[in-house]
Amino acid sequence: MVPSYHVITLFPEMFSALSQSGVTGRAIDRQLCRLRFWDPRDFTLDSYRTVDDRPFGGGPGMVMRVEPLDLALTAAKTVLEREGVARPRLVHLTPQGRRLDQAMVEGLALEPALVLLAGRYEGIDERLFARHPLEELSIGDYVLSGGELPAMVVLDAVIRQLPGALGHADSAREDSFAQGLLDCPHYTRPEVYLGLEVPVVLKSGDHAAIARWRLCQSLARTRRRRPDLLRGRALSGLERSLLRKLEDEFGDGPQDPSQEGTRSGGD
Ligand code: 9D3
């Protein structure tokens, strides 16, 4: 059985960006996974179909009502149960959640099913979480308008991990973050563009030298731009010796942090 991804959202149409383009669109077309939506508005019982209401205690903004969300979540769980997934992981996208990283993505990609809850407004009536234990997950420290884009970020990252989703068999495992390092520079034709040349080693045909150059570039970039990644990662003998050479040549550590990640903060 392919994994089933269920999304509780007031805006299922936003997800066409995911289901109709690129790697994720192709994976869904080729039925490497299933993607289904539950709109809380379809689970309202009043004639105005209200999904939000004013907060008890006052204050700005609106709160998502518990009943339509409870019914939508229960419907998703019921469908999964009938399909043999008894206790699916339930994930609430919220700014209060743990920050998503590649290790979490790899874990989520092993699940037979995920139920993602994307909220809107100021928040969700807390009583929903008394009835359904949800893992809380954020995608980073910036304020978005709702959980839909974060849910799409999770699904994009997860779906590209599914066996057969990427053209090249092992390109998911070679990904920069999967390796714990930033990516090396890339070049394609022409060999010279407005006087700018391709590094000569890349045209040498010496695959070992090319691999070493790429690793060295990755290490140099990571050291300068994201030293936190190096501190959290074991180094091979080759990596250690390449880094030591970098320390000798540019033993000044990361420079002006405002230039990290800019082209002139050269690495
Ligand atoms: C006034 C307090 N706001 C919290 C900073 C309320 C609030 C703002 C934005 C509540 C929800 C949202 C909508 N964002 C998400 O649902 C969300 C999110 C995000 O905004 N940034 C990063 N990750 C995520 S995951 C879900």
XYZ file of C-alpha atoms and ligand atoms in Angstrom:
293
model
C 0.000 0.000 0.000
C 1.281 3.450 -0.885
C 1.271 6.089 1.856
C -1.876 8.161 2.369
C -1.606 11.839 3.162
C -4.697 13.553 4.537
C -4.883 17.311 4.950
C -7.464 19.153 7.049
C -7.732 22.592 5.473
C -10.169 25.381 4.633
C -8.185 25.921 1.402
C -7.688 22.595 -0.386
C -7.323 24.442 -3.713
C -3.972 25.862 -2.535
C -2.548 22.345 -2.765
C -2.818 22.259 -6.555
C 0.632 23.870 -6.496
C 1.866 20.640 -4.939
C -0.259 18.124 -6.829
C 0.166 19.653 -10.286
C 3.843 20.536 -10.602
C 7.209 18.905 -10.750
C 8.440 15.999 -8.651
C 5.421 15.990 -6.308
C 2.886 16.276 -9.139
C 4.520 13.370 -10.947
C 4.656 11.250 -7.771
C 0.937 11.751 -7.202
C 0.085 11.114 -10.885
C 2.084 7.907 -10.753
C 0.285 6.932 -7.542
C 3.389 6.720 -5.360
C 1.148 8.180 -2.646
C -2.435 9.358 -2.123
C -3.388 12.912 -1.198
C -6.846 13.664 0.232
C -8.474 16.742 1.708
C -10.990 17.350 4.430
C -12.538 20.817 4.518
C -13.889 21.653 7.993
C -16.562 23.776 6.297
C -18.087 20.533 4.961
C -18.481 19.383 8.574
C -20.376 22.409 9.869
C -23.896 21.817 11.119
C -25.227 25.406 11.048
C -26.798 26.982 7.976
C -24.068 29.655 7.751
C -21.383 26.953 7.759
C -19.263 28.876 10.250
C -15.767 27.577 10.919
C -14.583 30.427 13.178
C -15.875 32.479 16.079
C -14.789 35.243 18.472
C -12.351 34.323 21.244
C -13.653 33.871 24.793
C -11.925 36.487 26.929
C -11.854 38.962 24.066
C -8.982 40.100 21.927
C -8.294 40.494 18.240
C -8.908 37.945 15.529
C -10.967 34.795 15.357
C -10.542 31.236 16.623
C -11.301 28.066 14.661
C -14.336 26.290 16.101
C -13.673 22.853 17.580
C -16.625 20.881 16.204
C -15.963 21.095 12.424
C -12.281 20.298 13.020
C -13.120 17.373 15.319
C -15.528 15.928 12.750
C -13.075 16.401 9.853
C -10.225 14.814 11.791
C -12.440 11.931 12.894
C -13.538 11.364 9.281
C -9.905 11.177 8.136
C -9.062 8.749 10.967
C -12.082 6.581 10.147
C -11.076 6.271 6.493
C -7.509 5.366 7.475
C -8.712 2.825 10.026
C -10.803 1.101 7.325
C -7.632 0.983 5.215
C -5.695 -0.701 8.004
C -3.872 2.286 9.515
C -4.997 2.185 13.136
C -2.942 5.002 14.691
C -1.770 7.428 12.010
C 0.616 10.219 12.987
C -1.359 13.436 13.365
C 0.587 16.607 12.732
C -0.561 20.127 13.549
C 1.312 22.825 11.639
C 1.731 25.666 14.123
C 4.286 28.397 14.903
C 4.519 26.821 18.400
C 5.751 23.494 17.028
C 9.166 21.849 16.861
C 11.134 23.155 13.901
C 11.105 20.800 10.914
C 14.460 19.397 9.805
C 15.624 16.726 7.360
C 15.808 14.020 10.060
C 12.123 14.594 10.858
C 11.278 14.554 7.148
C 13.006 11.186 6.758
C 11.005 9.825 9.687
C 7.712 11.115 8.309
C 8.498 9.570 4.905
C 8.494 6.096 6.515
C 4.914 6.427 7.802
C 2.063 4.553 6.112
C -0.113 7.629 6.593
C -0.019 11.216 7.826
C -2.857 13.502 8.813
C -1.817 17.149 8.572
C -3.881 19.886 10.196
C -3.425 23.329 8.664
C -4.969 26.111 10.729
C -6.131 29.626 9.884
C -7.046 32.681 11.990
C -5.414 33.323 15.379
C -5.550 29.688 16.393
C -7.655 26.642 17.160
C -9.973 25.989 20.113
C -7.688 24.146 22.554
C -10.294 21.457 23.205
C -9.505 19.882 19.831
C -6.137 18.808 21.261
C -7.782 17.218 24.300
C -9.629 14.876 21.933
C -6.818 14.290 19.402
C -3.172 14.191 20.465
C -1.350 16.064 17.683
C 2.390 16.484 17.120
C 3.173 20.172 16.693
C 5.461 21.206 13.893
C 6.726 24.587 12.650
C 8.746 25.276 9.502
C 10.699 28.227 10.901
C 10.577 31.482 12.794
C 8.545 33.776 10.558
C 4.837 34.507 10.523
C 2.705 33.078 7.741
C -1.040 33.424 7.170
C -1.912 29.812 7.859
C -0.696 26.249 8.007
C -1.264 25.410 4.345
C 2.124 26.475 3.010
C 3.864 24.677 5.908
C 1.790 21.544 5.171
C 2.903 21.773 1.538
C 6.501 22.183 2.645
C 6.221 19.007 4.732
C 4.544 17.097 1.912
C 7.037 18.270 -0.709
C 9.968 17.236 1.493
C 8.336 13.888 2.334
C 7.078 12.953 -1.137
C 10.472 13.479 -2.798
C 11.835 10.877 -0.355
C 9.396 8.195 -1.561
C 11.008 5.383 -3.547
C 10.755 6.228 -7.253
C 9.830 9.901 -6.777
C 13.123 11.233 -8.103
C 14.442 10.412 -11.558
C 17.944 9.626 -10.370
C 17.787 6.620 -8.025
C 19.882 8.046 -5.213
C 19.654 11.805 -5.625
C 17.479 12.119 -2.489
C 20.269 10.629 -0.393
C 22.907 12.818 -2.030
C 20.964 15.989 -1.187
C 23.018 18.552 0.631
C 21.130 18.411 3.933
C 20.862 14.626 3.744
C 24.672 14.670 3.763
C 24.764 17.327 6.452
C 26.683 19.777 4.244
C 25.715 22.631 1.952
C 25.787 21.967 -1.776
C 28.809 22.586 -3.999
C 28.649 25.003 -6.993
C 27.165 23.686 -10.258
C 28.033 24.451 -13.881
C 26.698 23.522 -17.288
C 27.409 24.693 -20.858
C 28.765 26.992 -22.180
C 32.372 26.565 -20.978
C 32.808 30.348 -21.013
C 29.982 32.814 -20.364
C 30.854 36.516 -20.719
C 34.453 35.660 -19.822
C 33.445 33.567 -16.785
C 34.997 30.102 -16.977
C 33.995 26.738 -15.614
C 36.513 25.440 -13.019
C 39.019 23.402 -15.008
C 38.872 20.341 -12.721
C 35.223 19.776 -13.738
C 36.356 19.243 -17.355
C 39.297 16.999 -16.456
C 37.427 13.696 -16.536
C 39.233 12.793 -13.295
C 36.256 11.616 -11.247
C 38.188 11.302 -7.998
C 39.568 14.842 -8.369
C 36.070 16.142 -9.180
C 34.574 14.429 -6.129
C 37.361 15.883 -3.954
C 36.834 19.408 -5.374
C 33.096 19.216 -4.763
C 33.549 17.972 -1.209
C 36.086 20.744 -0.580
C 33.666 23.388 -1.917
C 30.869 21.975 0.238
C 33.048 21.998 3.329
C 34.272 25.559 2.674
C 30.721 26.842 2.159
C 29.405 25.031 5.183
C 32.284 26.262 7.353
C 31.677 29.865 6.357
C 27.899 30.010 6.094
C 26.606 27.316 8.452
C 29.305 26.318 10.965
C 26.449 24.989 13.163
C 26.003 22.151 10.651
C 29.661 21.106 10.983
C 29.501 21.081 14.775
C 26.570 18.658 14.645
C 28.191 16.232 12.232
C 30.901 13.539 12.329
C 33.705 14.044 9.774
C 35.467 11.415 7.691
C 39.246 11.328 7.478
C 39.221 13.044 4.079
C 36.792 15.701 5.282
C 38.911 16.344 8.353
C 42.072 16.807 6.285
C 40.342 19.046 3.704
C 38.947 21.180 6.526
C 42.367 21.418 8.169
C 43.775 22.690 4.858
C 40.959 25.270 4.715
C 41.715 26.357 8.281
C 45.372 26.879 7.326
C 44.524 28.888 4.205
C 41.614 30.869 5.648
C 42.041 30.227 9.351
C 39.958 33.267 10.190
C 36.650 31.523 10.701
C 33.347 32.861 9.430
C 33.715 36.575 8.693
C 31.124 39.326 8.746
C 27.941 37.336 9.449
C 25.960 39.869 7.395
C 27.861 38.592 4.353
C 27.231 34.916 5.004
C 25.293 33.448 2.148
C 26.128 36.376 -0.134
C 28.328 35.861 -3.166
C 30.886 38.427 -2.014
C 31.325 36.768 1.387
C 33.376 34.448 -0.744
C 34.079 30.865 0.163
C -0.500 36.716 17.357
C 0.233 35.449 17.496
N 0.500 34.781 16.209
C 1.605 33.799 16.436
C 2.906 34.312 15.982
C -0.694 34.107 15.757
C -0.537 33.319 14.510
C 0.145 33.813 13.411
C 0.220 33.073 12.239
C -1.129 32.091 14.439
C -1.059 31.355 13.261
C -0.384 31.852 12.175
C -0.358 31.094 10.926
N 0.859 30.272 10.795
C 0.804 28.958 10.823
O -0.259 28.376 10.908
C 2.054 28.210 10.764
C 3.412 28.631 10.649
C 4.009 29.911 10.550
O 3.371 30.986 10.539
N 5.372 29.986 10.462
C 6.161 28.884 10.459
N 5.654 27.669 10.551
C 4.295 27.555 10.646
S 3.474 26.121 10.789
C 2.004 26.838 10.834
